[in-house]
Amino acid sequence: MIEVDKIHTYYDLSHILFGISLTVSKGEIVCILGRNGAGKSTTMKSIMGLVPPRAGTIQFKGETITGQKPYLLARKGIGYVPDDRRVFADLTVDDNLEISKRRGPWDKDRVYELFHVLQGIKSRRAGYLSGGEQQMLAIARALITNPEFLLLDEPSEGIAPLIVKEIENQILQLREVGISILLAEQNIRSALHLSNRGYIIDNGMIRYQGTNDELRENEDIRKKYLLI
């Protein structure tokens, strides 16, 4: 589905990512784990074309997409939920969805069926939602573009544990309908609950990759790069 091969990404003169490589297969959830500032968000932005890599390649369904504009990638079937959510605060929940929708199986009725909380507050302005409600709206807004591949950046950040569990269940339902997901998280418990396998990133480099069971069993790696 997605193949990232040895990308190097910069912010101006600052070299942030050093040869990052990863893959996500169809219908798979893969996590990127790492401490704050390790390079998780930059990896997501590089894939989405927000911070194009200066070297290396990114392929989506066999097509090289390196450096393409985000709106073109959205049309190709890539959805993106940033860590700061970026909902339209002055618009209602329903209007946030309306302006984002693209033709496909995910319409507003289906989105509200998955995120039933949003159904009851669809006339409320997004700026008045709780953090968990905003996160649900951000994922719903990405879904209504009808993606095949979804980038989720820190979906559990700043959200109450009970709401995190609800969002986790919704993400797992997305996998069940065949949406591939790359998940960036600091919350290792949540990430390992959701994903099939994972990568650990530190100082802009992949330091470890393996299945969730391998990661759980490797205490030295967890302590070195995740501080747990």
PDB file of C-alpha atoms in Angstrom:
ATOM      1  CA  MET A   1       0.000   0.000   0.000  1.00  0.00           C
ATOM      2  CA  ILE A   2       2.664   2.523   1.101  1.00  0.00           C
ATOM      3  CA  GLU A   3       6.425   2.169   0.856  1.00  0.00           C
ATOM      4  CA  VAL A   4       8.811   4.788   2.226  1.00  0.00           C
ATOM      5  CA  ASP A   5      12.392   4.235   1.110  1.00  0.00           C
ATOM      6  CA  LYS A   6      15.323   6.053   2.746  1.00  0.00           C
ATOM      7  CA  ILE A   7      13.803   9.517   2.917  1.00  0.00           C
ATOM      8  CA  HIS A   8      15.741  12.519   4.226  1.00  0.00           C
ATOM      9  CA  THR A   9      13.665  15.507   5.306  1.00  0.00           C
ATOM     10  CA  TYR A  10      14.763  18.985   6.335  1.00  0.00           C
ATOM     11  CA  TYR A  11      13.233  22.060   7.934  1.00  0.00           C
ATOM     12  CA  ASP A  12      15.194  24.783   6.161  1.00  0.00           C
ATOM     13  CA  LEU A  13      18.818  23.853   6.969  1.00  0.00           C
ATOM     14  CA  SER A  14      17.943  21.477   9.825  1.00  0.00           C
ATOM     15  CA  HIS A  15      18.231  17.814   8.869  1.00  0.00           C
ATOM     16  CA  ILE A  16      15.336  16.058  10.673  1.00  0.00           C
ATOM     17  CA  LEU A  17      14.860  12.602   9.094  1.00  0.00           C
ATOM     18  CA  PHE A  18      17.830  10.427   8.214  1.00  0.00           C
ATOM     19  CA  GLY A  19      17.060   7.614   5.787  1.00  0.00           C
ATOM     20  CA  ILE A  20      13.624   6.616   7.105  1.00  0.00           C
ATOM     21  CA  SER A  21      12.205   3.446   5.523  1.00  0.00           C
ATOM     22  CA  LEU A  22       8.907   1.762   6.359  1.00  0.00           C
ATOM     23  CA  THR A  23       6.022  -0.101   4.753  1.00  0.00           C
ATOM     24  CA  VAL A  24       2.312  -0.516   5.396  1.00  0.00           C
ATOM     25  CA  SER A  25       0.369  -3.285   3.646  1.00  0.00           C
ATOM     26  CA  LYS A  26      -3.298  -3.208   2.699  1.00  0.00           C
ATOM     27  CA  GLY A  27      -5.596  -3.613   5.699  1.00  0.00           C
ATOM     28  CA  GLU A  28      -2.749  -3.262   8.180  1.00  0.00           C
ATOM     29  CA  ILE A  29      -2.233  -0.886  11.109  1.00  0.00           C
ATOM     30  CA  VAL A  30       1.428  -0.035  11.658  1.00  0.00           C
ATOM     31  CA  CYS A  31       2.651   2.210  14.466  1.00  0.00           C
ATOM     32  CA  ILE A  32       5.575   4.597  14.719  1.00  0.00           C
ATOM     33  CA  LEU A  33       6.680   4.904  18.327  1.00  0.00           C
ATOM     34  CA  GLY A  34       9.051   7.434  19.788  1.00  0.00           C
ATOM     35  CA  ARG A  35       9.536  10.197  22.295  1.00  0.00           C
ATOM     36  CA  ASN A  36       8.429  13.756  21.693  1.00  0.00           C
ATOM     37  CA  GLY A  37      10.598  15.307  18.982  1.00  0.00           C
ATOM     38  CA  ALA A  38      11.870  11.960  17.683  1.00  0.00           C
ATOM     39  CA  GLY A  39      10.574  12.564  14.136  1.00  0.00           C
ATOM     40  CA  LYS A  40       7.162  10.900  14.134  1.00  0.00           C
ATOM     41  CA  SER A  41       5.163  13.905  12.963  1.00  0.00           C
ATOM     42  CA  THR A  42       7.769  14.866  10.380  1.00  0.00           C
ATOM     43  CA  THR A  43       7.539  11.361   8.919  1.00  0.00           C
ATOM     44  CA  MET A  44       3.770  11.736   8.586  1.00  0.00           C
ATOM     45  CA  LYS A  45       4.103  15.209   7.035  1.00  0.00           C
ATOM     46  CA  SER A  46       6.731  13.918   4.606  1.00  0.00           C
ATOM     47  CA  ILE A  47       4.380  11.198   3.367  1.00  0.00           C
ATOM     48  CA  MET A  48       1.513  13.702   3.035  1.00  0.00           C
ATOM     49  CA  GLY A  49       3.641  16.150   1.059  1.00  0.00           C
ATOM     50  CA  LEU A  50       3.519  18.876   3.698  1.00  0.00           C
ATOM     51  CA  VAL A  51       7.283  18.708   4.224  1.00  0.00           C
ATOM     52  CA  PRO A  52       8.602  17.002   1.076  1.00  0.00           C
ATOM     53  CA  PRO A  53      11.749  14.914   1.542  1.00  0.00           C
ATOM     54  CA  ARG A  54      14.866  16.053  -0.297  1.00  0.00           C
ATOM     55  CA  ALA A  55      16.061  12.512  -0.891  1.00  0.00           C
ATOM     56  CA  GLY A  56      14.512   9.045  -1.003  1.00  0.00           C
ATOM     57  CA  THR A  57      11.181   7.923  -2.430  1.00  0.00           C
ATOM     58  CA  ILE A  58       7.601   7.357  -1.301  1.00  0.00           C
ATOM     59  CA  GLN A  59       5.319   5.011  -3.231  1.00  0.00           C
ATOM     60  CA  PHE A  60       1.558   4.587  -2.857  1.00  0.00           C
ATOM     61  CA  LYS A  61      -0.011   1.561  -4.558  1.00  0.00           C
ATOM     62  CA  GLY A  62       3.084   1.271  -6.755  1.00  0.00           C
ATOM     63  CA  GLU A  63       3.097   4.920  -7.858  1.00  0.00           C
ATOM     64  CA  THR A  64       5.883   7.273  -6.838  1.00  0.00           C
ATOM     65  CA  ILE A  65       4.272  10.176  -4.973  1.00  0.00           C
ATOM     66  CA  THR A  66       7.344  11.806  -3.431  1.00  0.00           C
ATOM     67  CA  GLY A  67       6.809  15.532  -3.008  1.00  0.00           C
ATOM     68  CA  GLN A  68       3.349  15.676  -4.568  1.00  0.00           C
ATOM     69  CA  LYS A  69       0.952  18.310  -3.226  1.00  0.00           C
ATOM     70  CA  PRO A  70      -1.287  17.245  -0.328  1.00  0.00           C
ATOM     71  CA  TYR A  71      -4.525  17.898  -2.240  1.00  0.00           C
ATOM     72  CA  LEU A  72      -3.358  15.562  -5.013  1.00  0.00           C
ATOM     73  CA  LEU A  73      -2.513  12.857  -2.476  1.00  0.00           C
ATOM     74  CA  ALA A  74      -5.972  13.250  -0.922  1.00  0.00           C
ATOM     75  CA  ARG A  75      -7.498  12.658  -4.344  1.00  0.00           C
ATOM     76  CA  LYS A  76      -5.399   9.516  -4.711  1.00  0.00           C
ATOM     77  CA  GLY A  77      -6.813   8.115  -1.467  1.00  0.00           C
ATOM     78  CA  ILE A  78      -4.570   9.278   1.391  1.00  0.00           C
ATOM     79  CA  GLY A  79      -6.201  10.811   4.465  1.00  0.00           C
ATOM     80  CA  TYR A  80      -4.339  12.740   7.159  1.00  0.00           C
ATOM     81  CA  VAL A  81      -5.239  13.578  10.761  1.00  0.00           C
ATOM     82  CA  PRO A  82      -2.627  15.954  12.241  1.00  0.00           C
ATOM     83  CA  ASP A  83      -1.653  15.944  15.886  1.00  0.00           C
ATOM     84  CA  ASP A  84      -3.289  19.366  16.422  1.00  0.00           C
ATOM     85  CA  ARG A  85      -6.538  18.186  14.724  1.00  0.00           C
ATOM     86  CA  ARG A  86      -7.113  21.473  12.878  1.00  0.00           C
ATOM     87  CA  VAL A  87     -10.873  21.363  12.867  1.00  0.00           C
ATOM     88  CA  PHE A  88     -12.645  24.479  11.597  1.00  0.00           C
ATOM     89  CA  ALA A  89     -13.536  25.992  14.955  1.00  0.00           C
ATOM     90  CA  ASP A  90     -16.175  28.442  13.683  1.00  0.00           C
ATOM     91  CA  LEU A  91     -18.050  25.811  11.682  1.00  0.00           C
ATOM     92  CA  THR A  92     -20.441  23.217  13.033  1.00  0.00           C
ATOM     93  CA  VAL A  93     -19.571  19.533  13.155  1.00  0.00           C
ATOM     94  CA  ASP A  94     -21.857  18.929  10.205  1.00  0.00           C
ATOM     95  CA  ASP A  95     -20.332  21.749   8.173  1.00  0.00           C
ATOM     96  CA  ASN A  96     -16.815  20.446   8.895  1.00  0.00           C
ATOM     97  CA  LEU A  97     -17.882  17.195   7.287  1.00  0.00           C
ATOM     98  CA  GLU A  98     -19.834  18.798   4.466  1.00  0.00           C
ATOM     99  CA  ILE A  99     -16.919  20.825   3.115  1.00  0.00           C
ATOM    100  CA  SER A 100     -14.569  17.820   3.251  1.00  0.00           C
ATOM    101  CA  LYS A 101     -16.697  15.115   1.651  1.00  0.00           C
ATOM    102  CA  ARG A 102     -15.762  13.386  -1.574  1.00  0.00           C
ATOM    103  CA  ARG A 103     -17.774  10.849  -3.519  1.00  0.00           C
ATOM    104  CA  GLY A 104     -17.504   7.326  -2.160  1.00  0.00           C
ATOM    105  CA  PRO A 105     -18.907   4.888   0.396  1.00  0.00           C
ATOM    106  CA  TRP A 106     -18.098   7.102   3.389  1.00  0.00           C
ATOM    107  CA  ASP A 107     -20.902   9.662   3.473  1.00  0.00           C
ATOM    108  CA  LYS A 108     -22.147  11.614   6.479  1.00  0.00           C
ATOM    109  CA  ASP A 109     -24.635   8.932   7.488  1.00  0.00           C
ATOM    110  CA  ARG A 110     -21.933   6.277   7.626  1.00  0.00           C
ATOM    111  CA  VAL A 111     -19.527   8.583   9.469  1.00  0.00           C
ATOM    112  CA  TYR A 112     -22.188   9.401  12.070  1.00  0.00           C
ATOM    113  CA  GLU A 113     -22.906   5.688  12.446  1.00  0.00           C
ATOM    114  CA  LEU A 114     -19.263   5.107  13.393  1.00  0.00           C
ATOM    115  CA  PHE A 115     -18.909   8.265  15.482  1.00  0.00           C
ATOM    116  CA  HIS A 116     -22.329   8.283  17.110  1.00  0.00           C
ATOM    117  CA  VAL A 117     -21.237  10.965  19.582  1.00  0.00           C
ATOM    118  CA  LEU A 118     -20.920  13.408  16.687  1.00  0.00           C
ATOM    119  CA  GLN A 119     -24.484  12.685  15.567  1.00  0.00           C
ATOM    120  CA  GLY A 120     -25.838  14.244  18.734  1.00  0.00           C
ATOM    121  CA  ILE A 121     -23.702  17.383  18.481  1.00  0.00           C
ATOM    122  CA  LYS A 122     -23.628  17.909  14.722  1.00  0.00           C
ATOM    123  CA  SER A 123     -25.027  21.446  15.014  1.00  0.00           C
ATOM    124  CA  ARG A 124     -22.422  22.501  17.611  1.00  0.00           C
ATOM    125  CA  ARG A 125     -19.451  24.602  16.552  1.00  0.00           C
ATOM    126  CA  ALA A 126     -16.246  22.595  16.526  1.00  0.00           C
ATOM    127  CA  GLY A 127     -14.449  25.151  18.694  1.00  0.00           C
ATOM    128  CA  TYR A 128     -16.760  24.251  21.579  1.00  0.00           C
ATOM    129  CA  LEU A 129     -16.061  20.511  21.445  1.00  0.00           C
ATOM    130  CA  SER A 130     -13.974  18.623  23.979  1.00  0.00           C
ATOM    131  CA  GLY A 131     -10.570  17.299  22.965  1.00  0.00           C
ATOM    132  CA  GLY A 132     -11.972  13.814  22.418  1.00  0.00           C
ATOM    133  CA  GLU A 133     -14.875  15.117  20.353  1.00  0.00           C
ATOM    134  CA  GLN A 134     -12.504  17.189  18.231  1.00  0.00           C
ATOM    135  CA  GLN A 135     -10.335  14.131  17.655  1.00  0.00           C
ATOM    136  CA  MET A 136     -13.343  12.114  16.525  1.00  0.00           C
ATOM    137  CA  LEU A 137     -14.324  14.954  14.196  1.00  0.00           C
ATOM    138  CA  ALA A 138     -10.800  15.144  12.781  1.00  0.00           C
ATOM    139  CA  ILE A 139     -10.825  11.412  11.987  1.00  0.00           C
ATOM    140  CA  ALA A 140     -14.385  11.629  10.639  1.00  0.00           C
ATOM    141  CA  ARG A 141     -13.408  14.532   8.395  1.00  0.00           C
ATOM    142  CA  ALA A 142     -10.522  12.488   6.999  1.00  0.00           C
ATOM    143  CA  LEU A 143     -12.817   9.491   6.470  1.00  0.00           C
ATOM    144  CA  ILE A 144     -15.372  11.457   4.492  1.00  0.00           C
ATOM    145  CA  THR A 145     -12.690  12.110   1.866  1.00  0.00           C
ATOM    146  CA  ASN A 146     -12.907   8.319   1.304  1.00  0.00           C
ATOM    147  CA  PRO A 147      -9.271   7.322   1.811  1.00  0.00           C
ATOM    148  CA  GLU A 148      -7.711   3.910   1.327  1.00  0.00           C
ATOM    149  CA  PHE A 149      -4.768   4.846   3.535  1.00  0.00           C
ATOM    150  CA  LEU A 150      -4.957   6.934   6.699  1.00  0.00           C
ATOM    151  CA  LEU A 151      -2.211   8.793   8.567  1.00  0.00           C
ATOM    152  CA  LEU A 152      -3.100   9.267  12.252  1.00  0.00           C
ATOM    153  CA  ASP A 153      -0.736  11.495  14.229  1.00  0.00           C
ATOM    154  CA  GLU A 154      -1.027  11.117  18.025  1.00  0.00           C
ATOM    155  CA  PRO A 155      -4.782  10.311  18.150  1.00  0.00           C
ATOM    156  CA  SER A 156      -4.742   9.710  21.924  1.00  0.00           C
ATOM    157  CA  GLU A 157      -2.848  12.866  22.911  1.00  0.00           C
ATOM    158  CA  GLY A 158      -4.569  14.933  25.602  1.00  0.00           C
ATOM    159  CA  ILE A 159      -7.681  12.767  25.682  1.00  0.00           C
ATOM    160  CA  ALA A 160      -9.338  11.116  28.688  1.00  0.00           C
ATOM    161  CA  PRO A 161      -8.678   7.345  28.946  1.00  0.00           C
ATOM    162  CA  LEU A 162     -12.345   6.382  28.445  1.00  0.00           C
ATOM    163  CA  ILE A 163     -12.528   8.397  25.232  1.00  0.00           C
ATOM    164  CA  VAL A 164      -9.219   6.921  24.085  1.00  0.00           C
ATOM    165  CA  LYS A 165     -10.746   3.450  24.365  1.00  0.00           C
ATOM    166  CA  GLU A 166     -13.733   4.540  22.283  1.00  0.00           C
ATOM    167  CA  ILE A 167     -11.488   6.009  19.589  1.00  0.00           C
ATOM    168  CA  GLU A 168      -9.374   2.839  19.618  1.00  0.00           C
ATOM    169  CA  ASN A 169     -12.483   0.758  18.934  1.00  0.00           C
ATOM    170  CA  GLN A 170     -13.416   3.050  16.054  1.00  0.00           C
ATOM    171  CA  ILE A 171      -9.915   2.773  14.568  1.00  0.00           C
ATOM    172  CA  LEU A 172     -10.084  -1.016  14.767  1.00  0.00           C
ATOM    173  CA  GLN A 173     -13.379  -0.918  12.882  1.00  0.00           C
ATOM    174  CA  LEU A 174     -11.632   1.008  10.112  1.00  0.00           C
ATOM    175  CA  ARG A 175      -9.112  -1.804   9.783  1.00  0.00           C
ATOM    176  CA  GLU A 176     -11.970  -4.291   9.562  1.00  0.00           C
ATOM    177  CA  VAL A 177     -13.319  -2.520   6.468  1.00  0.00           C
ATOM    178  CA  GLY A 178      -9.892  -2.584   4.803  1.00  0.00           C
ATOM    179  CA  ILE A 179      -8.453   0.872   5.481  1.00  0.00           C
ATOM    180  CA  SER A 180      -4.682   0.800   5.974  1.00  0.00           C
ATOM    181  CA  ILE A 181      -3.374   3.002   8.783  1.00  0.00           C
ATOM    182  CA  LEU A 182      -0.025   4.431   9.806  1.00  0.00           C
ATOM    183  CA  LEU A 183      -0.279   5.501  13.429  1.00  0.00           C
ATOM    184  CA  ALA A 184       2.215   7.773  15.217  1.00  0.00           C
ATOM    185  CA  GLU A 185       1.990   7.525  18.996  1.00  0.00           C
ATOM    186  CA  GLN A 186       3.769   8.206  22.264  1.00  0.00           C
ATOM    187  CA  ASN A 187       1.149   6.112  24.055  1.00  0.00           C
ATOM    188  CA  ILE A 188       2.752   2.700  23.600  1.00  0.00           C
ATOM    189  CA  ARG A 189      -0.098   0.820  25.263  1.00  0.00           C
ATOM    190  CA  SER A 190      -2.631   2.275  22.847  1.00  0.00           C
ATOM    191  CA  ALA A 191      -0.346   1.794  19.851  1.00  0.00           C
ATOM    192  CA  LEU A 192       0.360  -1.857  20.593  1.00  0.00           C
ATOM    193  CA  HIS A 193      -3.330  -2.520  21.179  1.00  0.00           C
ATOM    194  CA  LEU A 194      -4.169  -1.189  17.736  1.00  0.00           C
ATOM    195  CA  SER A 195      -1.294  -2.153  15.474  1.00  0.00           C
ATOM    196  CA  ASN A 196       0.070  -5.310  13.866  1.00  0.00           C
ATOM    197  CA  ARG A 197       3.713  -4.251  14.077  1.00  0.00           C
ATOM    198  CA  GLY A 198       5.745  -1.163  14.687  1.00  0.00           C
ATOM    199  CA  TYR A 199       8.817   0.971  14.188  1.00  0.00           C
ATOM    200  CA  ILE A 200      10.700   2.919  16.834  1.00  0.00           C
ATOM    201  CA  ILE A 201      12.114   6.251  15.718  1.00  0.00           C
ATOM    202  CA  ASP A 202      14.682   8.284  17.626  1.00  0.00           C
ATOM    203  CA  ASN A 203      16.590  11.376  16.510  1.00  0.00           C
ATOM    204  CA  GLY A 204      15.147  11.013  13.027  1.00  0.00           C
ATOM    205  CA  MET A 205      16.249   7.418  12.449  1.00  0.00           C
ATOM    206  CA  ILE A 206      14.508   4.053  12.673  1.00  0.00           C
ATOM    207  CA  ARG A 207      16.149   2.253  15.582  1.00  0.00           C
ATOM    208  CA  TYR A 208      13.996  -0.868  15.755  1.00  0.00           C
ATOM    209  CA  GLN A 209      11.230  -2.632  13.899  1.00  0.00           C
ATOM    210  CA  GLY A 210       9.267  -5.745  14.681  1.00  0.00           C
ATOM    211  CA  THR A 211       5.969  -7.274  15.646  1.00  0.00           C
ATOM    212  CA  ASN A 212       4.109  -6.109  18.713  1.00  0.00           C
ATOM    213  CA  ASP A 213       5.050  -9.293  20.561  1.00  0.00           C
ATOM    214  CA  GLU A 214       8.722  -8.716  19.777  1.00  0.00           C
ATOM    215  CA  LEU A 215       8.485  -5.152  21.029  1.00  0.00           C
ATOM    216  CA  ARG A 216       6.743  -6.193  24.233  1.00  0.00           C
ATOM    217  CA  GLU A 217       9.453  -8.765  24.929  1.00  0.00           C
ATOM    218  CA  ASN A 218      12.379  -6.421  24.187  1.00  0.00           C
ATOM    219  CA  GLU A 219      12.678  -4.527  27.460  1.00  0.00           C
ATOM    220  CA  ASP A 220      16.094  -3.085  26.614  1.00  0.00           C
ATOM    221  CA  ILE A 221      14.798  -1.384  23.454  1.00  0.00           C
ATOM    222  CA  ARG A 222      11.765   0.007  25.242  1.00  0.00           C
ATOM    223  CA  LYS A 223      13.872   1.468  28.028  1.00  0.00           C
ATOM    224  CA  LYS A 224      16.446   2.917  25.654  1.00  0.00           C
ATOM    225  CA  TYR A 225      14.117   4.624  23.197  1.00  0.00           C
ATOM    226  CA  LEU A 226      10.710   4.865  24.884  1.00  0.00           C
ATOM    227  CA  LEU A 227      11.715   5.400  28.508  1.00  0.00           C
ATOM    228  CA  ILE A 228       9.476   2.617  29.797  1.00  0.00           C
TER     229      ILE A 228
END
